[in-house]
Tab-separated table of C-alpha atoms in Angstrom:
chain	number	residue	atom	x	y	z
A	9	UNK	CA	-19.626	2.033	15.999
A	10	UNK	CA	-16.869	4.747	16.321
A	11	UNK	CA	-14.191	2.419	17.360
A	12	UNK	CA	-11.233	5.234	17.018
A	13	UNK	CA	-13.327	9.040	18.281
A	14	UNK	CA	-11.443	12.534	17.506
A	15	UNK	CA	-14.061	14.243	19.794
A	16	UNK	CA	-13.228	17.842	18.723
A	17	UNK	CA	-13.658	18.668	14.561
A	18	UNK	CA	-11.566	21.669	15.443
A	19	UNK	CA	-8.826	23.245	17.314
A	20	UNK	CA	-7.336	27.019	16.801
A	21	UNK	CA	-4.114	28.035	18.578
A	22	UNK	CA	-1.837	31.053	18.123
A	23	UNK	CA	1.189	30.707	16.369
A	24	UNK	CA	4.136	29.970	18.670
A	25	UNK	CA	1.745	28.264	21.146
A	26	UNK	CA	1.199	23.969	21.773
A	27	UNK	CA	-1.656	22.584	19.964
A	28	UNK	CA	-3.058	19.012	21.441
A	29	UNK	CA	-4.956	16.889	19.664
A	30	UNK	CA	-6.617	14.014	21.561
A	31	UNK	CA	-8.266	10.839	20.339
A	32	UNK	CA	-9.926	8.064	22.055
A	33	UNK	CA	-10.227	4.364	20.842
A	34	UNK	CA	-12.452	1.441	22.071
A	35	UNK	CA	-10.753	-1.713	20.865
A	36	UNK	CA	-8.429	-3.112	23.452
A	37	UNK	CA	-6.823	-5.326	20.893
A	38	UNK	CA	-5.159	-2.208	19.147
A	39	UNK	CA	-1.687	-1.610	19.582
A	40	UNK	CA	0.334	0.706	17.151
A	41	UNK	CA	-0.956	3.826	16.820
A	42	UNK	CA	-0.769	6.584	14.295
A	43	UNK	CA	-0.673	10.363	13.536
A	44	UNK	CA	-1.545	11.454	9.659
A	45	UNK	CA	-2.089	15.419	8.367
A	46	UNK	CA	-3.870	16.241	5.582
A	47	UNK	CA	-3.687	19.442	3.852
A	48	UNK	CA	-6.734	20.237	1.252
A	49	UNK	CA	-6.794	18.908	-2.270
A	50	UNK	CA	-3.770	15.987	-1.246
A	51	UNK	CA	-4.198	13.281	0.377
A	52	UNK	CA	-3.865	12.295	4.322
A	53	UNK	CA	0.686	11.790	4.837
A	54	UNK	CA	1.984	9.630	7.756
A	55	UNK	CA	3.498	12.190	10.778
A	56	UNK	CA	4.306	10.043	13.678
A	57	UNK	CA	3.656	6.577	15.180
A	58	UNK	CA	3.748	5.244	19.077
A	59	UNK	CA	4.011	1.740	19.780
A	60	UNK	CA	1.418	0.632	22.598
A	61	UNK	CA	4.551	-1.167	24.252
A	62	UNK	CA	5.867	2.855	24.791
A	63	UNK	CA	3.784	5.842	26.339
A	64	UNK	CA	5.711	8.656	24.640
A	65	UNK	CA	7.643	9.060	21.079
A	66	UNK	CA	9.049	12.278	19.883
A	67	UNK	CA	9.755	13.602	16.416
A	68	UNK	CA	11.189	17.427	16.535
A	69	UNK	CA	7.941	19.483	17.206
A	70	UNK	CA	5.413	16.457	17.226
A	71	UNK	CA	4.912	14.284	20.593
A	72	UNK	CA	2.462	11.841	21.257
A	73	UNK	CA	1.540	10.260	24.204
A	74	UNK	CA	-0.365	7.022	24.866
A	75	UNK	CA	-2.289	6.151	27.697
A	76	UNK	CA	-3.314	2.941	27.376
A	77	UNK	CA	-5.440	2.501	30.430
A	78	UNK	CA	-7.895	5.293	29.811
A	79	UNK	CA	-7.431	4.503	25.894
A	80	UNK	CA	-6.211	7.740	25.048
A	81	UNK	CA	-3.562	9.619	22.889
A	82	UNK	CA	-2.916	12.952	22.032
A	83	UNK	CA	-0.632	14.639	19.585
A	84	UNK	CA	1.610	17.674	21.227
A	85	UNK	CA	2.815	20.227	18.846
A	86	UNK	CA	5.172	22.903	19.732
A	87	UNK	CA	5.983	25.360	18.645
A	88	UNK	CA	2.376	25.650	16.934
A	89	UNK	CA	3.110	26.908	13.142
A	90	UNK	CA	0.600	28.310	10.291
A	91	UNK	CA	1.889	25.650	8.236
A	92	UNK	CA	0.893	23.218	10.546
A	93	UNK	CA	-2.427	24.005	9.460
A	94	UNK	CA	-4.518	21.229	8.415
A	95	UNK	CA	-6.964	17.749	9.420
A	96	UNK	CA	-4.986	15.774	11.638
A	97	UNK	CA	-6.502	11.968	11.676
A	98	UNK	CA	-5.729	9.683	14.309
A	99	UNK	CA	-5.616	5.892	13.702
A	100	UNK	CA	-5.218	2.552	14.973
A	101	UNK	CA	-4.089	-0.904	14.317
A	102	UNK	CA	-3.732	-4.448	15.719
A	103	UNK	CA	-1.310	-7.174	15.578
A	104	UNK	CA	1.298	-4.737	16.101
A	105	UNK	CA	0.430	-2.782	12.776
A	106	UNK	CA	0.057	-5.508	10.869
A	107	UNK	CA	-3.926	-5.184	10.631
A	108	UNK	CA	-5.558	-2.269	8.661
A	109	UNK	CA	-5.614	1.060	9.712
A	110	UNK	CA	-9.078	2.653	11.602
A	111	UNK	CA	-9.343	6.287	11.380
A	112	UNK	CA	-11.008	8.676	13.510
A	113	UNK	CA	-13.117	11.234	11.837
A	114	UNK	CA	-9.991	13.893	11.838
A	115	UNK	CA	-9.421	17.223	14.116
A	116	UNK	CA	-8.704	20.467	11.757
A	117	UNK	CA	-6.277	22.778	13.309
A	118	UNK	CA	-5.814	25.996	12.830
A	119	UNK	CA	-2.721	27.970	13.640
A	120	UNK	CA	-3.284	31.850	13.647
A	121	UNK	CA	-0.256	34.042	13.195
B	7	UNK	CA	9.097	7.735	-7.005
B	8	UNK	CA	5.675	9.319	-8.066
B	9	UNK	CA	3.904	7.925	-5.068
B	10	UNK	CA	0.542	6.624	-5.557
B	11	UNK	CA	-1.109	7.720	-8.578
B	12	UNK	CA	-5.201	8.010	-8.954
B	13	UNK	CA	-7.712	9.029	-11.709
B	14	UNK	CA	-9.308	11.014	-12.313
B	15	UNK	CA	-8.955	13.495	-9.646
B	16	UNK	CA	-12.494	14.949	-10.057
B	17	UNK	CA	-15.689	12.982	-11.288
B	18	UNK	CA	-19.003	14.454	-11.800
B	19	UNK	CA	-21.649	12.133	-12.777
B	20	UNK	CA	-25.136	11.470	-12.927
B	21	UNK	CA	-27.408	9.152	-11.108
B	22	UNK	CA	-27.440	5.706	-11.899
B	23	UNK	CA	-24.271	5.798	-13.967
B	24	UNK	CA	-21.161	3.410	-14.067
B	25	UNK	CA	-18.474	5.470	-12.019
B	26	UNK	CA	-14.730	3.269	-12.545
B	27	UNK	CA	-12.178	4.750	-9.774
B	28	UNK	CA	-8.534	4.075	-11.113
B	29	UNK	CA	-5.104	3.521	-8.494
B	30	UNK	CA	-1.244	2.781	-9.123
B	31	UNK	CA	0.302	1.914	-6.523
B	32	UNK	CA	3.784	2.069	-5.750
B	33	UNK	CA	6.320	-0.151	-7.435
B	34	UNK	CA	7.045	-2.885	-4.408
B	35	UNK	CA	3.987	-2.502	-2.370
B	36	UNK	CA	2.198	-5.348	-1.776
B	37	UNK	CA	-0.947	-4.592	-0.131
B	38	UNK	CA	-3.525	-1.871	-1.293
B	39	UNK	CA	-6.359	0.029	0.373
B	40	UNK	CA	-9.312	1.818	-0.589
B	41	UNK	CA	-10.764	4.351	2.025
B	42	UNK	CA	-13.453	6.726	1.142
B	43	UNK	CA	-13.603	10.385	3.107
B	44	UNK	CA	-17.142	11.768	4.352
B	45	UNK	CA	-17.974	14.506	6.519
B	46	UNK	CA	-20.431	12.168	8.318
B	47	UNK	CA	-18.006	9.007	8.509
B	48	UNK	CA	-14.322	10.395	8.186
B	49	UNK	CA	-11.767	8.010	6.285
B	50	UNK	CA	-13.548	4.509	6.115
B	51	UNK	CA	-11.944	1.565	4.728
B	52	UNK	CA	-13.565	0.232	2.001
B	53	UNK	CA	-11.506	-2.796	0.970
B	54	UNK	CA	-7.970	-3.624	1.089
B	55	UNK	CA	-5.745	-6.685	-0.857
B	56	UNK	CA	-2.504	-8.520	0.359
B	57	UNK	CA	-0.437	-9.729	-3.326
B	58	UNK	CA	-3.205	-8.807	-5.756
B	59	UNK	CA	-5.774	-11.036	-3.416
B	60	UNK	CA	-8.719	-8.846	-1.539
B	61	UNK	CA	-8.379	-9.715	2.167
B	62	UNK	CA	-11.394	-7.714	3.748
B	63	UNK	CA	-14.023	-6.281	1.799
B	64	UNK	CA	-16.450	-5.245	5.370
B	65	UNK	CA	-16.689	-2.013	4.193
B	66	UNK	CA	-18.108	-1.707	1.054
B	67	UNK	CA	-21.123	-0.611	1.230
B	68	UNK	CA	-23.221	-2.354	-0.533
B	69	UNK	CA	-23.447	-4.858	-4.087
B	70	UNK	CA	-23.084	-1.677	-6.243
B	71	UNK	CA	-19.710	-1.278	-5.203
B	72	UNK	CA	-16.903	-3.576	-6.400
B	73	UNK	CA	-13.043	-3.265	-6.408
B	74	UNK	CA	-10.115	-5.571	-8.286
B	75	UNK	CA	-6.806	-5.425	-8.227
B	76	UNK	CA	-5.980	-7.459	-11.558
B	77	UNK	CA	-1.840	-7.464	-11.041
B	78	UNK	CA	0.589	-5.650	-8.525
B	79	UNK	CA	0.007	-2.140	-10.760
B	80	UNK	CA	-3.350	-1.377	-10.986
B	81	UNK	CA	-6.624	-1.554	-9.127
B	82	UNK	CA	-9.717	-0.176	-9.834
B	83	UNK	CA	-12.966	0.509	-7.970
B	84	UNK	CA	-16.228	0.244	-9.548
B	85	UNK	CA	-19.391	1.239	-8.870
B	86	UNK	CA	-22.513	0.778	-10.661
B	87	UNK	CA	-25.444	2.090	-10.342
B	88	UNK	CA	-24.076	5.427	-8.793
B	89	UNK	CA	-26.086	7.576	-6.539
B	90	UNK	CA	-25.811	10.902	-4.379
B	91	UNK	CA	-24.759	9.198	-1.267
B	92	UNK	CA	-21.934	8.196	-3.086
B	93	UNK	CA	-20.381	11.894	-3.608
B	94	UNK	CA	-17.265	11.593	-1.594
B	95	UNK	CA	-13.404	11.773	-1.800
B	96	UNK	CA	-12.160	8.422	-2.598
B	97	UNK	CA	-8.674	7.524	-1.188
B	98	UNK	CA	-6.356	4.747	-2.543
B	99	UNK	CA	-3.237	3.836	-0.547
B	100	UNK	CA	-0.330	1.054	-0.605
B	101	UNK	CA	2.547	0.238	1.719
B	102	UNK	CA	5.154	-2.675	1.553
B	103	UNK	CA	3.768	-5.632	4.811
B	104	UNK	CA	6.641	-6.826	6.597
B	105	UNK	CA	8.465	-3.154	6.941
B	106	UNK	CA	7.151	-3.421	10.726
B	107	UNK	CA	4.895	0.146	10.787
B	108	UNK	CA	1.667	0.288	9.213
B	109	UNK	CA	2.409	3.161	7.287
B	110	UNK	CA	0.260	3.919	4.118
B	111	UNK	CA	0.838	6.081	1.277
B	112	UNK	CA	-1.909	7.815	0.295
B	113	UNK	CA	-2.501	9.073	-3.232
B	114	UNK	CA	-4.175	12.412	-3.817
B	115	UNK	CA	-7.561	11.242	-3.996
B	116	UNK	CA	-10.780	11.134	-6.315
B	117	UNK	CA	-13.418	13.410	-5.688
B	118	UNK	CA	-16.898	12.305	-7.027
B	119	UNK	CA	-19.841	13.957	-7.441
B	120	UNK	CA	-23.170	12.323	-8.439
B	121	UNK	CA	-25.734	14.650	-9.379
């Protein structure tokens, strides 16, 4: 049982443009939330974080925005850039991050110049 | 700071031998994880360890898998009798508990191949 779902394995956006990546979760008891990328051959590096006590956190080009009644985040990039190309996993913790980290199955994104 | 260090990088291997997964974490990180990447499953945790001690070990899939973390340095991740299913990228990651986010640090990862 999926409980954190990245419902699209792909997105492609045009360089310049806002990519949004969306990912469900099940488990009411989460409550910190996470963004990693992953770029082939290395391995998945932390991007940005929301606390479910917020509903938006910011970080330069990367947003993310929590909606904790439908159980929903997405990630906002923008400007879109080909170096932002790459798997983009969601995940999600309890005890206010204190429990391990569940990953969705990852998003890859494509940025075309 | 070298980050988290794992060997090898690249494992091929026959069916039904002993595969040994190797992980350094970094210096001052207390707990360490184990997460294994599928196409099929995504990044699922395997098993994870608070101070050397393994705290949930849910995911592994089955007795042919094993993991230890013998001091605050090293862990390794065993598995024996290896079989196709098992061809993956395995992921080993550490962060320091009590820094308030649940950030990991992931090393580059192990790619096996059983043949």
């Amino acid at each position: 049982d999926q409980q954190v779902k990245q419902n699209s394995p792909s997105l492609s956006v045009q360089e310049g443009r806002i990519s949004i990546l969306n990912c469900d979760y099940t488990n009411s008891m989460f409550d910190y939330f996470l963004w990693y990328k992953k770029y082939p051959a290395e391995g998945p590096t932390f991007l940005i974080s929301i606390s479910s006590i917020k509903d938006k956190n910011e970080d330069g080009r990367f947003t993310v925005f929590l909606n904790k009644s439908a159980k929903h985040l997405s990630l906002h990039i923008v400007p879109s850039q080909p170096g932002d190309s790459a798997v983009y996993f969601c995940a999600a913790s309890s005890q206010g991050g204190s429990e391990k980290l569940v990953f969705g199955k990852g998003t890859k994104l494509t940025v075309n110049p | 700071d070298a980050g988290v260090i794992q060997s090898p990088r690249h494992e091929v291997t026959e069916m039904g031998q002993e595969v040994t997964l190797r992980c350094k974490p970094i210096s001052g990180h207390n707990s360490l994880f184990w997460y294994r990447q599928t196409m099929m499953r995504g990044l699922e945790l395997l098993i994870y360890f608070n101070n050397n001690v393994p705290i949930d070990d849910s995911g592994m899939p089955e007795d042919r898998f094993s993991a230890k973390m013998p001091n605050a340095s090293f862990s390794t991740l065993k598995i024996q009798p290896s079989e196709p299913r098992d061809s993956a990228v395995y992921f080993c990651a550490s962060r320091r508990t009590g820094t308030g986010a649940n950030v990991l640090t992931f090393g580059a990862g192990s790619r096996l191949t059983v043949l």
